Amino acid sequence: MSDLAIRTRDLKKTFDDKEYVLRGIDLEIPKNSITFVIGYSGTGKSVLIKHFLGLLKPTSGTLEILGQNVNEISETDLVEFRKKFGVLFQGAALFDDMTALENVLFPLNEHRRDLSLNKRKEIAAARLKLVGLDEKDFQKLPAQLSGGMQKRVGLARALALDPEILLYDEPTTGLDPIITEMVDNLISSTHKRRGDLTSIIVSHDISAAFRLADYIAMLDKGKVLLFGKPEEFFESDIDLVKRFISKGIYKK
Ligand SMILES: Nc1ncnc2c1ncn2[C@@H]1O[C@H](COP(=O)(O)OP(=O)(O)O)[C@@H](O)[C@H]1O
Ligand SMILES: [Mg+2]
């Protein structure tokens, strides 16, 4: 068995057959690691993680997830395959008219009908507890929760089906510093508590990357500019890496 969560070889993507958004990505992300994917806006970070989820198909190159070649998975099996992933995007994207508990119950109702409703509710409650939501808030609607609490619910929902890989796309972009720190800590504590989770965080928050990452991949114009441990980024002579680091937290 491979000890890699994700392995890409010369992964390329063009949407119009002219300009390539991904220009040959070679990446190996070890299982159970926290990996930050950083880089300036428009360099292909989101496009890359959409490939991980099977939402986009590569124009060429290979992509293996947990040892499986994604190109060889049929459309029907892809539904099952996606359950390996939990996803948290920039907004928490909760259902407005469902309580916190119902939001987390939703994927369980979709995919785990083999379990009794009581069991599903039990799991949903356990996930909310895992991310530190108070029991008194379980029956609240998203609008009754603070932004930080909504993020917790979103994360609990991403964890509902016990994913092997958790993908975050810009989880703290647009949040104030206090909530940013809370979400960063939540990413870290969730990772530790689960023990066998691979966490991949797309971010341009370089300071969070240095604080939390086992590995950092910096993309530039559809290529991996540098992949390595945070120390390797500090020591790098690559001009763009230096500039990115010196900005601290990159602002658009
Ligand atoms: N579905 C799409 N069709 C055409 N172009 C796209 C599509 N999705 C992304 N792009 C382009 O790909 C480039 C990289 O986008 P993206 O991966 O979202 O960047 P970022 O690194 O900021 O996440 C951008 O120029 C964007 O306009
Ligand atoms: Mg993006």
Tab-separated table of C-alpha atoms and ligand atoms in Angstrom:
chain	number	residue	atom	x	y	z
A	1	MET	CA	0.000	0.000	0.000
A	2	SER	CA	1.134	3.471	-0.846
A	3	ASP	CA	1.836	5.835	2.026
A	4	LEU	CA	0.770	8.711	-0.173
A	5	ALA	CA	-2.640	10.319	0.025
A	6	ILE	CA	-2.159	12.064	-3.306
A	7	ARG	CA	0.266	11.603	-6.139
A	8	THR	CA	0.157	13.525	-9.396
A	9	ARG	CA	2.407	13.079	-12.397
A	10	ASP	CA	2.661	15.795	-15.034
A	11	LEU	CA	-0.943	16.761	-14.420
A	12	LYS	CA	-2.161	19.254	-17.004
A	13	LYS	CA	-5.426	21.065	-17.472
A	14	THR	CA	-6.690	23.398	-20.139
A	15	PHE	CA	-10.264	24.585	-20.433
A	16	ASP	CA	-9.974	26.058	-23.936
A	17	ASP	CA	-7.197	23.964	-25.565
A	18	LYS	CA	-5.024	27.059	-25.700
A	19	GLU	CA	-3.970	28.249	-22.268
A	20	TYR	CA	-2.980	25.720	-19.649
A	21	VAL	CA	-4.155	26.427	-16.103
A	22	LEU	CA	-2.187	23.441	-14.769
A	23	ARG	CA	1.080	23.037	-16.665
A	24	GLY	CA	2.423	19.766	-15.331
A	25	ILE	CA	1.902	19.314	-11.604
A	26	ASP	CA	4.107	16.753	-9.854
A	27	LEU	CA	3.078	16.379	-6.264
A	28	GLU	CA	3.313	13.737	-3.560
A	29	ILE	CA	1.303	14.394	-0.435
A	30	PRO	CA	1.982	11.895	2.373
A	31	LYS	CA	-0.892	10.318	4.277
A	32	ASN	CA	-1.725	11.747	7.699
A	33	SER	CA	0.080	15.003	6.992
A	34	ILE	CA	-1.066	18.598	7.086
A	35	THR	CA	-0.153	20.089	3.733
A	36	PHE	CA	-0.683	23.697	2.781
A	37	VAL	CA	-1.051	24.590	-0.891
A	38	ILE	CA	-0.078	28.226	-1.221
A	39	GLY	CA	0.435	30.699	-4.019
A	40	TYR	CA	-0.865	33.880	-5.517
A	41	SER	CA	-4.448	34.166	-6.767
A	42	GLY	CA	-5.175	32.568	-10.102
A	43	THR	CA	-2.279	30.084	-10.041
A	44	GLY	CA	-4.537	27.031	-10.194
A	45	LYS	CA	-4.896	26.007	-6.540
A	46	SER	CA	-8.662	25.561	-6.630
A	47	VAL	CA	-8.538	23.903	-10.038
A	48	LEU	CA	-6.017	21.424	-8.641
A	49	ILE	CA	-8.134	20.419	-5.663
A	50	LYS	CA	-11.192	20.069	-7.878
A	51	HIS	CA	-9.196	17.399	-9.688
A	52	PHE	CA	-8.589	15.649	-6.365
A	53	LEU	CA	-12.352	15.485	-5.854
A	54	GLY	CA	-12.951	14.206	-9.372
A	55	LEU	CA	-14.954	17.356	-10.145
A	56	LEU	CA	-12.575	18.173	-13.000
A	57	LYS	CA	-10.856	15.753	-15.355
A	58	PRO	CA	-7.197	16.266	-16.237
A	59	THR	CA	-6.375	17.042	-19.854
A	60	SER	CA	-3.320	14.805	-19.434
A	61	GLY	CA	-1.153	13.253	-16.750
A	62	THR	CA	-2.067	10.984	-13.869
A	63	LEU	CA	-3.662	11.445	-10.505
A	64	GLU	CA	-3.639	8.805	-7.793
A	65	ILE	CA	-5.616	9.192	-4.608
A	66	LEU	CA	-4.927	6.733	-1.804
A	67	GLY	CA	-3.263	4.483	-4.361
A	68	GLN	CA	-6.170	4.572	-6.814
A	69	ASN	CA	-5.883	6.035	-10.300
A	70	VAL	CA	-8.776	8.492	-10.409
A	71	ASN	CA	-9.002	8.407	-14.229
A	72	GLU	CA	-9.921	4.746	-14.021
A	73	ILE	CA	-12.831	5.191	-11.617
A	74	SER	CA	-16.254	4.971	-13.286
A	75	GLU	CA	-18.875	7.706	-12.818
A	76	THR	CA	-20.911	5.462	-10.527
A	77	ASP	CA	-17.946	4.506	-8.375
A	78	LEU	CA	-16.953	8.177	-8.178
A	79	VAL	CA	-19.937	8.838	-5.905
A	80	GLU	CA	-18.601	6.282	-3.425
A	81	PHE	CA	-15.049	7.521	-3.963
A	82	ARG	CA	-15.915	11.100	-3.009
A	83	LYS	CA	-16.915	9.888	0.452
A	84	LYS	CA	-13.203	9.618	1.176
A	85	PHE	CA	-13.167	13.415	1.166
A	86	GLY	CA	-14.515	16.015	3.502
A	87	VAL	CA	-14.606	19.492	2.042
A	88	LEU	CA	-14.760	22.903	3.654
A	89	PHE	CA	-14.859	25.899	1.354
A	90	GLN	CA	-14.468	29.580	2.107
A	91	GLY	CA	-18.033	30.094	3.300
A	92	ALA	CA	-19.411	27.438	5.619
A	93	ALA	CA	-22.203	26.944	3.013
A	94	LEU	CA	-24.703	25.640	5.560
A	95	PHE	CA	-28.360	25.053	4.786
A	96	ASP	CA	-30.116	28.133	6.246
A	97	ASP	CA	-33.316	26.382	7.195
A	98	MET	CA	-31.691	23.460	8.982
A	99	THR	CA	-30.395	23.415	12.534
A	100	ALA	CA	-26.713	22.788	13.239
A	101	LEU	CA	-27.464	19.153	14.000
A	102	GLU	CA	-29.597	18.722	10.857
A	103	ASN	CA	-26.810	20.176	8.733
A	104	VAL	CA	-24.401	17.516	9.958
A	105	LEU	CA	-27.086	14.840	9.729
A	106	PHE	CA	-27.668	15.657	6.059
A	107	PRO	CA	-24.740	13.718	4.511
A	108	LEU	CA	-25.414	10.840	6.885
A	109	ASN	CA	-29.031	10.688	5.726
A	110	GLU	CA	-27.817	10.761	2.122
A	111	HIS	CA	-25.169	8.088	2.424
A	112	ARG	CA	-25.648	6.081	5.594
A	113	ARG	CA	-29.208	4.835	5.429
A	114	ASP	CA	-27.802	1.492	6.531
A	115	LEU	CA	-27.662	3.018	10.018
A	116	SER	CA	-30.726	3.710	12.173
A	117	LEU	CA	-31.818	7.338	12.490
A	118	ASN	CA	-30.833	7.278	16.148
A	119	LYS	CA	-27.353	6.095	15.261
A	120	ARG	CA	-27.036	8.780	12.570
A	121	LYS	CA	-28.092	11.445	15.096
A	122	GLU	CA	-25.581	10.087	17.547
A	123	ILE	CA	-22.788	10.408	14.974
A	124	ALA	CA	-23.860	13.948	13.999
A	125	ALA	CA	-23.840	14.999	17.665
A	126	ALA	CA	-20.414	13.411	18.168
A	127	ARG	CA	-18.989	15.352	15.200
A	128	LEU	CA	-20.366	18.628	16.552
A	129	LYS	CA	-18.780	17.870	19.906
A	130	LEU	CA	-15.498	17.010	18.198
A	131	VAL	CA	-15.283	20.509	16.721
A	132	GLY	CA	-16.219	22.109	20.021
A	133	LEU	CA	-19.840	23.126	19.505
A	134	ASP	CA	-21.842	23.416	22.711
A	135	GLU	CA	-24.789	21.056	23.034
A	136	LYS	CA	-27.066	24.032	23.664
A	137	ASP	CA	-26.299	25.216	20.114
A	138	PHE	CA	-27.185	21.972	18.325
A	139	GLN	CA	-30.763	23.051	17.649
A	140	LYS	CA	-29.892	26.562	16.470
A	141	LEU	CA	-30.186	27.738	12.880
A	142	PRO	CA	-27.011	29.050	11.184
A	143	ALA	CA	-28.274	32.641	11.430
A	144	GLN	CA	-28.403	32.259	15.222
A	145	LEU	CA	-24.725	31.236	15.337
A	146	SER	CA	-21.611	33.427	15.108
A	147	GLY	CA	-19.346	33.164	12.057
A	148	GLY	CA	-16.883	31.067	14.011
A	149	MET	CA	-19.598	28.686	15.179
A	150	GLN	CA	-20.864	28.351	11.616
A	151	LYS	CA	-17.357	27.309	10.572
A	152	ARG	CA	-17.397	24.646	13.274
A	153	VAL	CA	-20.689	23.295	11.981
A	154	GLY	CA	-19.316	23.300	8.418
A	155	LEU	CA	-16.305	21.358	9.595
A	156	ALA	CA	-18.469	18.907	11.557
A	157	ARG	CA	-20.453	18.305	8.380
A	158	ALA	CA	-17.247	17.770	6.392
A	159	LEU	CA	-16.269	15.171	8.982
A	160	ALA	CA	-19.680	13.451	9.021
A	161	LEU	CA	-18.772	10.509	6.819
A	162	ASP	CA	-15.404	9.943	8.474
A	163	PRO	CA	-13.338	11.084	5.474
A	164	GLU	CA	-9.745	10.039	4.950
A	165	ILE	CA	-8.809	13.357	3.389
A	166	LEU	CA	-10.044	16.767	4.467
A	167	LEU	CA	-9.787	19.552	1.904
A	168	TYR	CA	-10.065	23.181	2.890
A	169	ASP	CA	-10.160	25.862	0.211
A	170	GLU	CA	-9.266	29.258	1.700
A	171	PRO	CA	-10.941	28.479	5.030
A	172	THR	CA	-9.947	31.792	6.606
A	173	THR	CA	-10.011	34.207	3.678
A	174	GLY	CA	-12.125	37.212	4.583
A	175	LEU	CA	-12.361	36.365	8.292
A	176	ASP	CA	-11.196	38.663	11.056
A	177	PRO	CA	-7.945	37.766	12.874
A	178	ILE	CA	-9.675	36.291	15.928
A	179	ILE	CA	-11.862	33.897	13.936
A	180	THR	CA	-8.923	33.142	11.634
A	181	GLU	CA	-6.901	31.973	14.608
A	182	MET	CA	-9.820	29.928	15.889
A	183	VAL	CA	-10.265	28.216	12.519
A	184	ASP	CA	-6.508	27.572	12.245
A	185	ASN	CA	-6.516	25.985	15.691
A	186	LEU	CA	-9.576	23.973	14.753
A	187	ILE	CA	-7.844	22.612	11.649
A	188	SER	CA	-4.920	21.568	13.806
A	189	SER	CA	-6.937	20.073	16.684
A	190	THR	CA	-9.268	18.195	14.328
A	191	HIS	CA	-6.267	16.750	12.552
A	192	LYS	CA	-4.711	15.579	15.816
A	193	ARG	CA	-7.919	14.220	17.298
A	194	ARG	CA	-8.742	12.108	14.290
A	195	GLY	CA	-5.187	10.750	14.184
A	196	ASP	CA	-5.402	9.235	10.706
A	197	LEU	CA	-6.507	12.215	8.686
A	198	THR	CA	-4.793	13.847	5.718
A	199	SER	CA	-5.497	17.574	5.807
A	200	ILE	CA	-4.923	19.706	2.718
A	201	ILE	CA	-5.403	23.421	3.086
A	202	VAL	CA	-5.425	25.840	0.171
A	203	SER	CA	-4.509	29.190	1.594
A	204	HIS	CA	-2.568	32.341	1.029
A	205	ASP	CA	-2.029	32.739	4.748
A	206	ILE	CA	1.685	32.036	4.885
A	207	SER	CA	1.920	32.504	8.647
A	208	ALA	CA	-0.701	29.786	9.219
A	209	ALA	CA	1.216	27.551	6.835
A	210	PHE	CA	4.414	27.989	8.839
A	211	ARG	CA	2.612	27.362	12.100
A	212	LEU	CA	0.607	24.288	11.121
A	213	ALA	CA	2.054	22.619	8.043
A	214	ASP	CA	4.081	19.436	7.838
A	215	TYR	CA	4.545	20.225	4.151
A	216	ILE	CA	3.971	23.219	1.950
A	217	ALA	CA	3.435	23.193	-1.805
A	218	MET	CA	3.779	26.531	-3.503
A	219	LEU	CA	2.174	26.800	-6.897
A	220	ASP	CA	3.044	29.384	-9.468
A	221	LYS	CA	1.252	29.664	-12.797
A	222	GLY	CA	0.089	26.064	-12.816
A	223	LYS	CA	3.347	24.483	-11.664
A	224	VAL	CA	4.805	23.446	-8.329
A	225	LEU	CA	7.438	26.057	-7.595
A	226	LEU	CA	8.559	24.394	-4.355
A	227	PHE	CA	7.403	21.487	-2.221
A	228	GLY	CA	8.904	20.747	1.157
A	229	LYS	CA	8.870	21.252	4.889
A	230	PRO	CA	8.423	24.802	6.221
A	231	GLU	CA	12.198	25.030	6.931
A	232	GLU	CA	12.901	24.502	3.255
A	233	PHE	CA	10.757	27.522	2.476
A	234	PHE	CA	12.659	29.668	4.940
A	235	GLU	CA	15.937	28.570	3.415
A	236	SER	CA	14.827	28.845	-0.200
A	237	ASP	CA	16.705	31.070	-2.636
A	238	ILE	CA	13.809	31.215	-5.065
A	239	ASP	CA	12.900	34.857	-5.493
A	240	LEU	CA	9.139	34.349	-5.611
A	241	VAL	CA	9.199	32.170	-2.488
A	242	LYS	CA	11.190	34.830	-0.627
A	243	ARG	CA	8.785	37.528	-1.707
A	244	PHE	CA	5.774	35.464	-0.688
A	245	ILE	CA	7.264	34.800	2.746
A	246	SER	CA	8.357	38.397	3.323
A	247	LYS	CA	4.801	39.586	2.836
A	248	GLY	CA	3.793	37.609	5.916
A	249	ILE	CA	0.145	37.295	5.256
A	250	TYR	CA	-0.388	37.843	1.573
A	251	LYS	CA	-3.137	40.325	0.868
A	252	LYS	CA	-4.871	40.707	-2.466
B	1	LIG	N1	-14.128	26.223	-15.007
B	1	LIG	C1	-13.184	27.034	-15.504
B	1	LIG	N2	-13.181	27.365	-16.819
B	1	LIG	C2	-12.220	28.169	-17.327
B	1	LIG	N3	-11.217	28.707	-16.613
B	1	LIG	C3	-11.170	28.414	-15.304
B	1	LIG	C4	-12.146	27.561	-14.681
B	1	LIG	N4	-11.840	27.460	-13.371
B	1	LIG	C5	-10.724	28.192	-13.184
B	1	LIG	N5	-10.332	28.776	-14.344
B	1	LIG	C6	-9.138	29.631	-14.502
B	1	LIG	O1	-8.015	28.939	-14.006
B	1	LIG	C7	-7.107	29.835	-13.382
B	1	LIG	C8	-6.772	29.330	-11.998
B	1	LIG	O2	-7.930	29.429	-11.188
B	1	LIG	P1	-7.991	28.950	-9.682
B	1	LIG	O3	-7.544	27.544	-9.576
B	1	LIG	O4	-9.363	29.247	-9.193
B	1	LIG	O5	-6.934	29.913	-8.980
B	1	LIG	P2	-6.541	30.011	-7.438
B	1	LIG	O6	-5.106	29.652	-7.361
B	1	LIG	O7	-6.752	31.453	-7.077
B	1	LIG	O8	-7.440	29.089	-6.682
B	1	LIG	C9	-7.756	31.194	-13.405
B	1	LIG	O9	-7.205	31.935	-14.458
B	1	LIG	C10	-9.211	30.895	-13.658
B	1	LIG	O10	-9.819	31.942	-14.358
B	2	MG	MG	-8.930	29.444	-5.247
